[in-house]
XYZ file of C-alpha atoms in Angstrom:
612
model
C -4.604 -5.537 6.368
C -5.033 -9.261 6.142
C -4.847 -12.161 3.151
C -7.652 -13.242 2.426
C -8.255 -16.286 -0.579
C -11.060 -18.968 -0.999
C -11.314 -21.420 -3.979
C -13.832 -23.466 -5.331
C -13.491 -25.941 -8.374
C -12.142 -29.215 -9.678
C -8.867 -28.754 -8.245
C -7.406 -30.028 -4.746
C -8.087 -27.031 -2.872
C -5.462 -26.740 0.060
C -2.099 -26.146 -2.862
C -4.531 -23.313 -3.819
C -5.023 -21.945 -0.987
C -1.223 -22.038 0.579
C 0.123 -20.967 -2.732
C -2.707 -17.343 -2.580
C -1.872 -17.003 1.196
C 2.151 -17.214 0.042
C 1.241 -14.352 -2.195
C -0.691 -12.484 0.159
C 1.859 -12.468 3.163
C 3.193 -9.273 2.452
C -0.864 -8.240 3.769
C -0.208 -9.603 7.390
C 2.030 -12.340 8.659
C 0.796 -12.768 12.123
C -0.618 -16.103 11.793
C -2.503 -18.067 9.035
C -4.738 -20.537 8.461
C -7.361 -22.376 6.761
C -10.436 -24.515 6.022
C -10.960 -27.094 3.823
C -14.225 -29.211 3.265
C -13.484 -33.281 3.463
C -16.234 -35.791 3.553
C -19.065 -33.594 4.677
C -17.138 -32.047 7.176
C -14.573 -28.710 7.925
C -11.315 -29.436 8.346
C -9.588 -26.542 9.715
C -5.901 -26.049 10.367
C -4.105 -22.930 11.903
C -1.062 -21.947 13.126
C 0.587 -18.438 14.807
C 3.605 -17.527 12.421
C 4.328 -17.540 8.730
C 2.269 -19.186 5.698
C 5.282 -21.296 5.634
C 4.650 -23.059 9.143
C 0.933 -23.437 7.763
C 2.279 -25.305 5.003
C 4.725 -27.380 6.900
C 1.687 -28.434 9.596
C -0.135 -29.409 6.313
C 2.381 -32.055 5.381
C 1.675 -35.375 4.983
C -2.313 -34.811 5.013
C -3.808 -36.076 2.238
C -7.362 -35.280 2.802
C -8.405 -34.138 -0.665
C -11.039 -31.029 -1.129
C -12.522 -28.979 -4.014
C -13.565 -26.144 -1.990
C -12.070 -24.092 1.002
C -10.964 -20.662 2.547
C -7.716 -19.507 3.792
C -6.332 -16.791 5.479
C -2.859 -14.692 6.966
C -3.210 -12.614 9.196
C -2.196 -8.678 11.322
C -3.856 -8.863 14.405
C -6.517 -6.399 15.546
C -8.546 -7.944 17.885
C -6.438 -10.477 19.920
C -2.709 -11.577 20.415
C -1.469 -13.144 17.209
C -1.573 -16.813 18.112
C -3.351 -19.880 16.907
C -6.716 -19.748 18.481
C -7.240 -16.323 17.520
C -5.872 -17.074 13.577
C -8.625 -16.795 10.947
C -10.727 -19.306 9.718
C -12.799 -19.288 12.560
C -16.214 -21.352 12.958
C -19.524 -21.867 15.181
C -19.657 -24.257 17.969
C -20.930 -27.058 15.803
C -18.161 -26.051 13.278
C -20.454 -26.330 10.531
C -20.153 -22.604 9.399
C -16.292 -21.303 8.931
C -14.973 -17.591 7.808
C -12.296 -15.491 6.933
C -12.404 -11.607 7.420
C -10.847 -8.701 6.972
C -11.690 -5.077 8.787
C -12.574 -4.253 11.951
C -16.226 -4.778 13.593
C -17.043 -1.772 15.514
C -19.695 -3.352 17.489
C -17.925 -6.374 17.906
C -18.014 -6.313 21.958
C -21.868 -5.498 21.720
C -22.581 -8.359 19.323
C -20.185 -10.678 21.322
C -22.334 -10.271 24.712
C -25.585 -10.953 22.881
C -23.877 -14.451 21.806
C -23.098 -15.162 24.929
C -25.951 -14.384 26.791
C -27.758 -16.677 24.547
C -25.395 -19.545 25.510
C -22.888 -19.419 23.033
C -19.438 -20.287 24.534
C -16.643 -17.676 22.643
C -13.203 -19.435 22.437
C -11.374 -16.574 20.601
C -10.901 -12.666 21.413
C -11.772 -11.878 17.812
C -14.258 -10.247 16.440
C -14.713 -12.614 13.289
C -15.817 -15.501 15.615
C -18.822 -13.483 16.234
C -19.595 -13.407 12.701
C -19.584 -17.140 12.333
C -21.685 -17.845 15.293
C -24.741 -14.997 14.172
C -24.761 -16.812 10.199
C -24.690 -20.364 12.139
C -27.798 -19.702 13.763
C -29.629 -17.468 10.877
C -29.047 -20.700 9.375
C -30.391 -23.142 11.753
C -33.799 -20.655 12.625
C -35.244 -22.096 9.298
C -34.008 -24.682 6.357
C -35.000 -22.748 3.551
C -32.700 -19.838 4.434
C -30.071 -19.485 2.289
C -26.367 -19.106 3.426
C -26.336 -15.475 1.303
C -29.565 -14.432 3.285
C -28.056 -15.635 6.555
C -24.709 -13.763 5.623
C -27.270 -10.625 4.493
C -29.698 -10.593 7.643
C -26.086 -11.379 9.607
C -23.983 -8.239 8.118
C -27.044 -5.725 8.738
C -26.380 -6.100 12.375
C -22.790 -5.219 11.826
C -21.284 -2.054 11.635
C -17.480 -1.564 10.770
C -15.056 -2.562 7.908
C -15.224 -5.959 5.993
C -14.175 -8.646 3.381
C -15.110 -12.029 4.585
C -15.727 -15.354 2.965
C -17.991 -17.444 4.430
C -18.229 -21.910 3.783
C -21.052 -23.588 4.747
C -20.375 -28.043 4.920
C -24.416 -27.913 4.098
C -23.822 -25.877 0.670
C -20.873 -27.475 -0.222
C -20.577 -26.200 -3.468
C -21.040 -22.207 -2.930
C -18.934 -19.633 -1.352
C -20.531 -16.710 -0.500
C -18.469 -13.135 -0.359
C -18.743 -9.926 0.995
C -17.349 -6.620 0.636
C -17.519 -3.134 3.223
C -14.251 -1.210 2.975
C -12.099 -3.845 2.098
C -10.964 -5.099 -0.850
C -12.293 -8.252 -2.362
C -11.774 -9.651 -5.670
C -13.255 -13.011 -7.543
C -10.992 -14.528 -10.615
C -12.749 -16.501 -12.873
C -11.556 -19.641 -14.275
C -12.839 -22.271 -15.921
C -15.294 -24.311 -13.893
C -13.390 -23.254 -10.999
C -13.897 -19.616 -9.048
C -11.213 -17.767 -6.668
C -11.767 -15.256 -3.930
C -8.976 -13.013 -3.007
C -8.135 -9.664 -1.193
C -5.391 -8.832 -3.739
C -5.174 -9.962 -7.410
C -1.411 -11.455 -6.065
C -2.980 -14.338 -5.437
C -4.870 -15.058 -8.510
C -2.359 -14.143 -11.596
C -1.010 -17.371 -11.631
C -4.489 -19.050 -12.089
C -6.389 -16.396 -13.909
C -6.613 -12.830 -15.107
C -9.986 -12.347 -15.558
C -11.306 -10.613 -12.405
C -14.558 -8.927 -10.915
C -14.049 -6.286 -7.666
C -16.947 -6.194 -5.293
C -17.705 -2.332 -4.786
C -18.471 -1.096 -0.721
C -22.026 -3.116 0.299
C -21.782 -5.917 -2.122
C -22.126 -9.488 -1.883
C -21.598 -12.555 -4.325
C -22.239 -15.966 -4.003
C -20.111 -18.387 -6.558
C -19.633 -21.684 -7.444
C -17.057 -23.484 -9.588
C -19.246 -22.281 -13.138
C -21.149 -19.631 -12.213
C -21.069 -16.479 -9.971
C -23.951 -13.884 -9.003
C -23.886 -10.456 -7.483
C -26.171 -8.535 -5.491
C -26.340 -5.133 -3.159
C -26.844 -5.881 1.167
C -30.476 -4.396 0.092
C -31.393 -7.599 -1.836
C -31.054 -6.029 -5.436
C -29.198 -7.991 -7.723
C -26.278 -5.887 -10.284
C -25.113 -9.392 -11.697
C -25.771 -7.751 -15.194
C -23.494 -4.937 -14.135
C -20.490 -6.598 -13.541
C -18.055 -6.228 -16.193
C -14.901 -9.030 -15.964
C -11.720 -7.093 -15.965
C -8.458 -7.997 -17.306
C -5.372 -7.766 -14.721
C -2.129 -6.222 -16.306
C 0.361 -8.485 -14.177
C 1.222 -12.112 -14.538
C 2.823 -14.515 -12.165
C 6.232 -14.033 -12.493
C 6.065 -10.238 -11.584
C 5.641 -11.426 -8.203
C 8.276 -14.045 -8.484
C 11.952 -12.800 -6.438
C 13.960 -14.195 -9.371
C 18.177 -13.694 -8.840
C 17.123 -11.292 -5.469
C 16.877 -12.629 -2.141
C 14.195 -10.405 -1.443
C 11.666 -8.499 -2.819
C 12.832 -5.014 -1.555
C 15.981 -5.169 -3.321
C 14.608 -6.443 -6.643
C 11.879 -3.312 -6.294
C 14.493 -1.036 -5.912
C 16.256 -2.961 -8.977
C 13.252 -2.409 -11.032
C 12.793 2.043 -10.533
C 14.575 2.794 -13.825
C 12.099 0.389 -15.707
C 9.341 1.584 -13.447
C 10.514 4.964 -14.417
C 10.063 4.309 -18.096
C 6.785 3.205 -18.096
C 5.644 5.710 -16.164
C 7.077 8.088 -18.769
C 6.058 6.334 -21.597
C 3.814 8.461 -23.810
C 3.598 11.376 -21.451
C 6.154 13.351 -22.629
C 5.191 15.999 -25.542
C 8.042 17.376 -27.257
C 6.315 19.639 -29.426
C 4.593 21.611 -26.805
C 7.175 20.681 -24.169
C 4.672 19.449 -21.639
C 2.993 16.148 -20.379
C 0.001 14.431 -21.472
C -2.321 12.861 -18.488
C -5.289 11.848 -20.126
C -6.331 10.410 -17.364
C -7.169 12.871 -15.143
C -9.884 14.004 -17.723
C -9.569 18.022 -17.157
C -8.898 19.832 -19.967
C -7.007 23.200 -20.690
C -9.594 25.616 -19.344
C -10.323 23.412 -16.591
C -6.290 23.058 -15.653
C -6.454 27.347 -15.506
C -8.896 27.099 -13.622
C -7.311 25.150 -10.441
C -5.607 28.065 -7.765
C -4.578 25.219 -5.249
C -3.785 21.283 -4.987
C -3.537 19.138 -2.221
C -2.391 15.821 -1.757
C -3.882 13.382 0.346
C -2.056 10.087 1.893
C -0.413 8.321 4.062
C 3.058 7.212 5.086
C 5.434 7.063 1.836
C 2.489 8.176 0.121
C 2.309 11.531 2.096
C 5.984 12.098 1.527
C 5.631 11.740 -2.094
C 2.606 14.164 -1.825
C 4.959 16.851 0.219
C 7.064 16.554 -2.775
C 4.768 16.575 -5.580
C 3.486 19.600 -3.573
C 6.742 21.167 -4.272
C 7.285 20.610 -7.637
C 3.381 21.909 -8.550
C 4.333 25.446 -6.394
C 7.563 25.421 -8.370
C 6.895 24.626 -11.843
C 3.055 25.539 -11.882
C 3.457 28.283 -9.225
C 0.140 27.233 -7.575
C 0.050 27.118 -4.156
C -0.210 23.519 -3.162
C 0.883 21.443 0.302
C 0.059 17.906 1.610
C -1.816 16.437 4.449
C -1.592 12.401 5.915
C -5.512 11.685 4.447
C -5.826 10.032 8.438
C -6.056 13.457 9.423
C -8.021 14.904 6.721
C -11.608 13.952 7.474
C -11.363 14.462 10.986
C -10.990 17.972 10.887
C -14.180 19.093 9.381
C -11.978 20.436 6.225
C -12.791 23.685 4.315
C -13.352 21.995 0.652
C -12.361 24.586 -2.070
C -14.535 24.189 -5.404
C -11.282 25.670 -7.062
C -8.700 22.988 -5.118
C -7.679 20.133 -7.021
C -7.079 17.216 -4.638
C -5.283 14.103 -5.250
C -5.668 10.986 -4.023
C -2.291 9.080 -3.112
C -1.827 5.275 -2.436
C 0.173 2.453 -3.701
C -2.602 0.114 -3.477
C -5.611 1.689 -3.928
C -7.092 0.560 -1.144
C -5.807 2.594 2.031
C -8.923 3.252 4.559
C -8.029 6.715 5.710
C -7.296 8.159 1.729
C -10.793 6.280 0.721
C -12.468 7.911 3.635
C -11.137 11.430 2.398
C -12.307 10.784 -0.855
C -15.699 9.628 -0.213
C -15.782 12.887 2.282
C -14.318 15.218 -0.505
C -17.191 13.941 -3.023
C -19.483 14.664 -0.284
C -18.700 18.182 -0.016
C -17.971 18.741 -3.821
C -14.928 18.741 -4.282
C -12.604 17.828 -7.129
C -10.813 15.045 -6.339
C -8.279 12.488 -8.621
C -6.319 9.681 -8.022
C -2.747 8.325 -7.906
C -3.028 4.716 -7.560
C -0.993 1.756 -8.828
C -3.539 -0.844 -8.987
C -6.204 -0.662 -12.052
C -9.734 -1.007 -9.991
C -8.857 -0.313 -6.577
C -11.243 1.339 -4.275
C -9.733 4.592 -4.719
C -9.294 4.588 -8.632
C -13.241 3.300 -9.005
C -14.219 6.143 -6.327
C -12.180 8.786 -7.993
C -12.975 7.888 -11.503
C -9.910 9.757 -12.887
C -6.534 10.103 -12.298
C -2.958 9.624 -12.311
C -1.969 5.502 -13.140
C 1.604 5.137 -11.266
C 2.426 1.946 -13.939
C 4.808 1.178 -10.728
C 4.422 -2.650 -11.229
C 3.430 -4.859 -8.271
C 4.595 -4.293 -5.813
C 5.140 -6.953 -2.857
C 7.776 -5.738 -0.118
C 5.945 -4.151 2.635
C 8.167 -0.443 2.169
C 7.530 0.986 -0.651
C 10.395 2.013 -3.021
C 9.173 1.723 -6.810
C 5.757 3.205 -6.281
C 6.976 5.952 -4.105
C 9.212 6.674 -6.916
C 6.699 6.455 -9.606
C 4.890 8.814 -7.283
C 7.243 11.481 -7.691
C 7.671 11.131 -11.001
C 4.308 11.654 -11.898
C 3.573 14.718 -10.024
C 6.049 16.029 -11.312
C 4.152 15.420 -14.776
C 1.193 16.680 -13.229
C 2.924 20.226 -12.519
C 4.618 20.422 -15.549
C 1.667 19.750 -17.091
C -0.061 22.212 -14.970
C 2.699 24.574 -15.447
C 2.487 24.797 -19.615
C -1.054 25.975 -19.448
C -0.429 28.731 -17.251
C 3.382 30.859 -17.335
C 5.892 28.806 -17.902
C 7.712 28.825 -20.901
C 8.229 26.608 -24.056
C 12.069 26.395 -23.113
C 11.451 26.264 -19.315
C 8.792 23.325 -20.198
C 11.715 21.101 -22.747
C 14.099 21.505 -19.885
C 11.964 19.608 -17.275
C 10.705 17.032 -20.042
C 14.679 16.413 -21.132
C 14.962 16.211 -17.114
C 12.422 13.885 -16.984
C 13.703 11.538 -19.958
C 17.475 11.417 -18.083
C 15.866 9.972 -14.378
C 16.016 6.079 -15.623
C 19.335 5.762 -16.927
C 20.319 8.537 -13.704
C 18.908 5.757 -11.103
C 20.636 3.184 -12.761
C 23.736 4.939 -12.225
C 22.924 5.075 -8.723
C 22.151 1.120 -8.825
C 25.760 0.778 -9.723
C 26.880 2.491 -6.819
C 25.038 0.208 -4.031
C 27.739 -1.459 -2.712
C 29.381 1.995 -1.838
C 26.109 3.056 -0.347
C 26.270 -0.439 1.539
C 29.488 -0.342 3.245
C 28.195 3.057 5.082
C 25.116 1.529 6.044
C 27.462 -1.040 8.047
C 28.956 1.413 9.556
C 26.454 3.181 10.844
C 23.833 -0.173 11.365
C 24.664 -0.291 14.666
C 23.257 3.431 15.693
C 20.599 3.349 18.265
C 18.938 6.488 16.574
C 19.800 8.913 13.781
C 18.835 11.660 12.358
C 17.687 12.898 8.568
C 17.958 16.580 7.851
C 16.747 18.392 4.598
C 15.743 22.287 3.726
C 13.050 22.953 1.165
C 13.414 20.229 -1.700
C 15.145 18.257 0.979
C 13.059 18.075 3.626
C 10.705 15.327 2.556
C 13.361 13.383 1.321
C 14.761 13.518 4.770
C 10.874 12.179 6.095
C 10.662 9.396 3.708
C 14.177 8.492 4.244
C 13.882 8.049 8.244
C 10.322 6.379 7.539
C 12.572 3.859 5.240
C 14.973 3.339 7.872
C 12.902 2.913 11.125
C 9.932 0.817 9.816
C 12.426 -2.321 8.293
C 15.694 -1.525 10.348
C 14.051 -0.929 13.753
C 16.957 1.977 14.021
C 14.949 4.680 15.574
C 15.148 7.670 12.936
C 13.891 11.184 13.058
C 13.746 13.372 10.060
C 14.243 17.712 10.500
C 14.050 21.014 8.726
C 17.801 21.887 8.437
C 16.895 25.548 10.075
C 14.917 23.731 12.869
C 17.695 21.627 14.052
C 19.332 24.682 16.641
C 15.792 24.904 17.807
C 15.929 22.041 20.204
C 16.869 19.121 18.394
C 20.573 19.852 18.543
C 20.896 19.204 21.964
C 20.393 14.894 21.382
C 23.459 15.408 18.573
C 26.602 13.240 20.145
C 28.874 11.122 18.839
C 26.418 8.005 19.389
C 24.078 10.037 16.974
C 25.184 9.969 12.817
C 23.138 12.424 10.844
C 22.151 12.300 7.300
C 22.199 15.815 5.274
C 20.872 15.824 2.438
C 22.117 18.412 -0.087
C 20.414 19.317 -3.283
C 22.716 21.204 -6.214
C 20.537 24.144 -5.586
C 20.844 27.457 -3.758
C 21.038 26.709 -0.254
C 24.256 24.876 -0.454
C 25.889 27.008 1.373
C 23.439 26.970 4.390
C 23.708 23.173 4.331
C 26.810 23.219 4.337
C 26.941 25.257 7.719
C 24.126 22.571 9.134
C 26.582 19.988 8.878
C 29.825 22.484 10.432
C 27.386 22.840 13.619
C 26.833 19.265 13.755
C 30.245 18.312 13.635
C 31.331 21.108 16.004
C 29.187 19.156 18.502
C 30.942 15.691 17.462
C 28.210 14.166 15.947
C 28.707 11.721 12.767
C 27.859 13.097 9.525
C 26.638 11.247 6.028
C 25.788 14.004 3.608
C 23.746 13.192 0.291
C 24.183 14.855 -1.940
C 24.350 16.305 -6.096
C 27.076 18.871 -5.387
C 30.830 19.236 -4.408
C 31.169 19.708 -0.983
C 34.514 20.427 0.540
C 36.620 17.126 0.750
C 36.787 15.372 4.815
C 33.693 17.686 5.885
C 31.301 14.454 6.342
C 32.238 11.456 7.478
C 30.562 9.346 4.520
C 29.283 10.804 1.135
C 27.031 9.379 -0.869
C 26.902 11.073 -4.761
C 23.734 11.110 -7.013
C 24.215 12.873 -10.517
C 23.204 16.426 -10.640
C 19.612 16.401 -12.707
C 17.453 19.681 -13.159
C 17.321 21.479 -9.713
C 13.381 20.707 -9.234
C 13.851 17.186 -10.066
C 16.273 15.904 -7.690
C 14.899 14.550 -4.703
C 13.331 12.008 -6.984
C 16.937 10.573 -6.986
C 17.888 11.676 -3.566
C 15.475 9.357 -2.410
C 16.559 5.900 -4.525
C 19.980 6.096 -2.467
C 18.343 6.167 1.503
C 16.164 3.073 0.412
C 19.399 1.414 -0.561
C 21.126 2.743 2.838
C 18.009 1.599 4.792
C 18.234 -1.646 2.780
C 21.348 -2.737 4.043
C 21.273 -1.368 7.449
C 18.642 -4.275 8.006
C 19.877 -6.572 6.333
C 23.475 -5.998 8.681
C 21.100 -6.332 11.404
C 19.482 -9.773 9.972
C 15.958 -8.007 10.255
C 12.929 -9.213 7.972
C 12.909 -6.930 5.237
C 10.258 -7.738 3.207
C 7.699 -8.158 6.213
C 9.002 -5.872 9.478
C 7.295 -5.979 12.656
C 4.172 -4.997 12.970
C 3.182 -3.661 9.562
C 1.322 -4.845 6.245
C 1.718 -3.737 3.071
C -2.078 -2.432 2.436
C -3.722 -0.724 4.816
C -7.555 -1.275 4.775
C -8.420 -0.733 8.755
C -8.473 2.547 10.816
C-alpha cells in the first residue's frame, strides 16, 4: 500500500527521490520520508503528512548524495507520525530500509531484539528488519549486505518489498520482493528502485519486476538477480519496455487527477476497442486470453474475482456474459474467495480483476485457483503486474495510468471489456450474426456517448450541491442496475465521506424503507429496459414517504416525479450501465469537492492494495 523508491547513480539523489515519492503518493500519504548517504554517513529525514511537507523540511539542505531510499507511507503497524515513518535504521544507524507489506511475525521477532538488548524506538514492524540485517552484518566482515538481507528475510514470514542501504557498501542497494510489487529502471550508469513504474517514466522506461522470493542487488552500472535460495536467474531477466511516459501522470488544465480520469473514458474507451471489434463475423477478438473456439464452447460458467470497483465491474461483466453468452456466470470480492475452501470447476473460466495488478487478496485467489487447477485469466491494466505474470493470459484494460485513488477510467475499461469477452463468448455459441453487429455497433457508439455525458457535468454538478450536504443516501438499482447502484455509493462514500448505501430496488420495502425521510435523497437508477415501470413505482413509494429522489436514467420518465434527473443517451439495453456509471463518478466528484474533501487521496485509503 506504500511508495516505495531508491536511487543510485551520478545524480544528486534527494530531487530523485522527492520527485518518485510525489508520484507514488496516490500509494499512501500517511507520512514520508527518506535516507540519503552524505560523507560516510545516513542522513535521514521524516516527517508525518504529505511528500510535500517532506520536501519543504528538505529546504535549504544542501548535503549532496548519489545514493538513497525514500518512502510514503499507509500505516499498518503504528499511528501515522514521524517516528513511525519509513526509512527506519539500527541503533548505530548504519543500516536504513524502506518496506512495504506486513510482517506476520513481527511481535515474535521484535521480543527476540529486545531481549538481546536492542532498544525499539518505533511500533513498526520494519524497524525490526533493520536491526536483524545490522547485526547479520556485524557477526562477521565478509558477509555481504545481500546475505545478511537473505539469512535476515528467512526468519520472516509475511508480505514484502523493502530496500535496504548499507553506509559500509555505499555503492549497492540491495532489493527484495514477497507479495509486493517491486520494480528496478535502468538508466545509464544510474539504477532506480520503485514500487510502481510512476515513479520511474520520467527517468527511464526500461524496467525489470522482481517475481514473489526474489532479490537483486544493483549499483549505478550493473544489477544482479537471484532467488531467497541462493540461485542466481540474472540470465533470466528480460528488461521490459513501459508503455507510459511522464506526462500521462502529469494533471495538465485539471486540478486534480480524478476529474482529468474521468475526462480521459472516451479515449480510454477507444483504445480499449481498438482492434477488437470484427465486423465480418460480428464479434470481438481477445487474443489475449489465448483460448480458442473449441476451448470458448467448452466454458459452462465464469466468475469474476476482485475487489472494490473491481468487484462491481465483475457483477456487471457477470451480467453481460449470462446475457449475451447465456452462461451462467456471477462475481465474488477475491478477499473472500480463498477463505472459503472454494469448489474449483475444471469447466469455470475465472477472471482475474484489478486495476493494478497487484491487489493481495485477487493474487492470493489466483495462486489458490492454479493450485487446484483451475482456469484462470486476467484483467489488469498494468503490463507485468503480479497478476498478469501469474495468470499468463488475459484481458489488457489499455485504461492508461491511472493515479487518483477511486477508480473511474479503469473501472470503465473494465466494463467495456467484459462486455467483449461475452460477446465474444456469445458468437461461438447461439447468438446470432445480427444479434452479434448490434452489440459491436453498441460498442463503437460508447466514446462519443460518454463524451456527451462530459458535456453535461455541470448539470450533474449543481445536483451534487444540492444534495452534498446529506448525512447518508441511498443508491437503488434492479438487475442491470444494481451494481451500478454498488459502485456508485462506493464512489460517493470513499472520497465524499457521505455515508452511502447501495439496494436491490425489490429489497428496499424489506427493511430498508423504514431509514427513507426527508433528510435521506435516493438515487434510482433506471435503465431503458423492461422494468421501467417497476422503477418507476420504487421511486412513487419513496416519495410517498417524503424522501428526496435523483433518478438516472436512459428513459422518459414522467415530468416532476424526481426531484433531480440526470439523462444518459439510450445505448443497446445490455450496454448501459457502462454509461450509467460515468455520471455517479461525476456526482460523487463534486459532492467532495462542495465539501473541500481530498479527492485524489481520501482518508484512509491507497490506490493499490498489496496487504491483507
Amino acid at each position: 500500500m506504500c511508495g516505495i523508491v531508491g536511487y543510485v547513480g551520478k545524480r544528486d539523489a534527494t530531487p530523485v527521490l522527492i520527485e518518485g515519492l510525489h508520484r507514488l503518493e496516490y500509494r499512501g500519504y500517511d507520512s514520508a520520508g527518506l535516507a540519503v548517504m552524505h560523507r560516510g554517513r545516513l542522513r535521514v529525514t521524516k516527517t508525518a503528512g504529505r511528500v510535500q511537507d517532506l520536501r519543504d523540511k528538505l529546504s535549504g539542505q544542501t548535503a549532496k548524495s548519489t545514493i538513497g531510499i525514500g518512502h510514503t507511507r499507509w500505516a499498518t503497524h503504528g499511528e501515522p507520525n514521524e517516528t513511525n515513518a519509513h526509512p527506519h535504521t539500527d541503533t548505530a544507524a548504519r543500516v536504513a530500509i524502506v518496506h512495504n507489506g506486513i510482517i506476520e511475525n513481527a511481535e515474535q521477532l521484535r521480543d527476540q531484539l529486545q531481549a538481546s538488548g536492542v532498544r525499539l524506538v518505533t511500533d513498526t514492524d520494519t524497524e525490526a528488519l533493520a536491526h536483524m540485517i545490522a547485526a547479520e552484518l556485524a557477526e562477521r566482515e565478509d558477509v555481504t549486505l545481500e546475505d545478511a538481507v537473505i539469512r535476515t528475510l528467512h526468519r520472516v514470514e509475511g508480505a514484502y518489498g523493502l530496500v535496504v542501504l548499507d553506509i559500509k557498501n555505499p555503492d549497492q542497494l540491495v532489493v527484495a520482493r514477497n507479495g509486493s510489487p517491486i520494480v528496478l529502471g535502468l538508466g545509464e550508469n544510474e539504477m532506480f528502485v520503485a514500487s510502481d513504474v510512476s515513479a520511474l517514466v520520467r527517468y527511464t522506461r526500461q524496467v525489470i519486476y522482481l517475481e514473489d522470493g526474489e532479490i537483486a542487488t544493483i549499483t549505478a552500472s550493473a544489477y544482479h538477480t537471484k532467488t531467497l535460495t541462493g540461485t542466481d536467474n540474472s540470465d533470466n531477466k528480460t528488461p521490459t519496455t513501459v508503455d507510459a511516459d511522464a506526462g500521462d501522470y502529469e494533471l495538465g488544465e485539471y486540478s486534480d487527477y480524478m476529474r482529468k480520469e474521468i475526462h480521459e473514458q472516451p479515449d480510454a474507451l477507444r483504445r480499449a476497442l481498438r482492434g477488437r471489434l470484427d465486423d465480418r463475423f460480428a464479434t470481438a477478438r481477445l487474443g489475449g486470453i489465448n483460448l480458442d473456439a473449441r476451448q470458448l464452447r467448452n466454458i459452462k460458467n465464469v466468475k469474476f474475482l476482485g475487489c472494490g470497483s473491481a468487484y462491481y465491474a465483475g457483477q456487471m461483466g457477470a451480467a453481460l456474459v449470462e446475457e449475451l453468452a447465456r452462461i451462467p456466470a456471477d462475481a465474488e470480492p477475491a478477499s473472500e474467495f480463498r477463505y472459503r475452501s472454494p469448489v474449483v470447476d475444471p469447466d469455470t473460466l475465472y477472471v482475474a480483476v484489478s486495476q493494478s495488478g497487484e491487489t493481495i487478496d485477487t493474487l492470493m485467489a489466483v495462486q489458490e485457483l492454479k493450485r487446484k487447477g483451475g482456469q484462470v485469466i486476467g484483467a489488469v491494466n498494468v503490463v507485468g503486474s503480479a497478476i498478469g505474470r501469474e495468470c499468463g493470459h488475459g484481458i489488457f484494460l489499455h485504461a492508461g495510468p491511472e493515479v487518483a485513488v477511486a477508480s473511474t477510467k479503469a473501472l470503465t475499461n473494465m466494463a467495456v471489456n467484459f462486455a467483449l469477452l461475452a460477446l465474444l463468448l456469445g458468437r461461438v455459441r447461439d447468438m446470432s450474426a445480427a444479434n452479434g453487429q448490434r452489440v459491436v455497433n453498441g460498442l463503437r457508439n460508447l466514446p462519443e456517448q460518454v463524451s456527451r455525458m462530459l458535456n453535461a457535468e455541470d448539470d450533474i454538478a449543481t445536483i451534487a450541491h444540492q444534495y452534498a450536504a446529506a448525512d447518508h443516501m441511498f443508491f437503488i438499482g434492479r438487475v442491470r442496475g444494481w451494481p451500478v447502484a454498488r459502485e456508485g455509493a462506493q464512489k460517493l462514500k470513499e472520497i465524499s465521506y457521505v455515508h452511502a448505501e447501495a439496494y436491490q430496488a425489490g429489497e428496499l420495502k424489506h427493511g430498508p424503507l423504514a431509514l427513507i425521510a426527508r433528510e435521506m435523497p435516493s438515487v434510482v437508477i433506471i435503465p431503458s429496459d423492461d422494468l421501467v415501470a417497476k422503477n418507476l413505482s420504487t421511486i412513487e413509494q419513496i416519495k410517498a414517504r417524503g424522501g428526496p429522489v435523483i433518478a438516472l436514467t436512459s428513459t422518459d420518465i414522467p415530468e416532476g416525479l424526481a426531484d433531480a434527473t440526470i439523462r444518459v443517451p439510450r445505448a443497446e439495453p445490455e450496454l448501459e450501465p457502462i454509461l450509467l456509471n460515468v455520471p455517479l463518478q461525476i456526482l460523487a466528484y463534486h459532492a467532495a469537492a462542495k465539501l473541500g474533501r481530498d479527492i485524489d487521496k481520501p482518508r484512509n485509503l491507497a490506490k493499490s492494495v498489496t496487504v491483507e
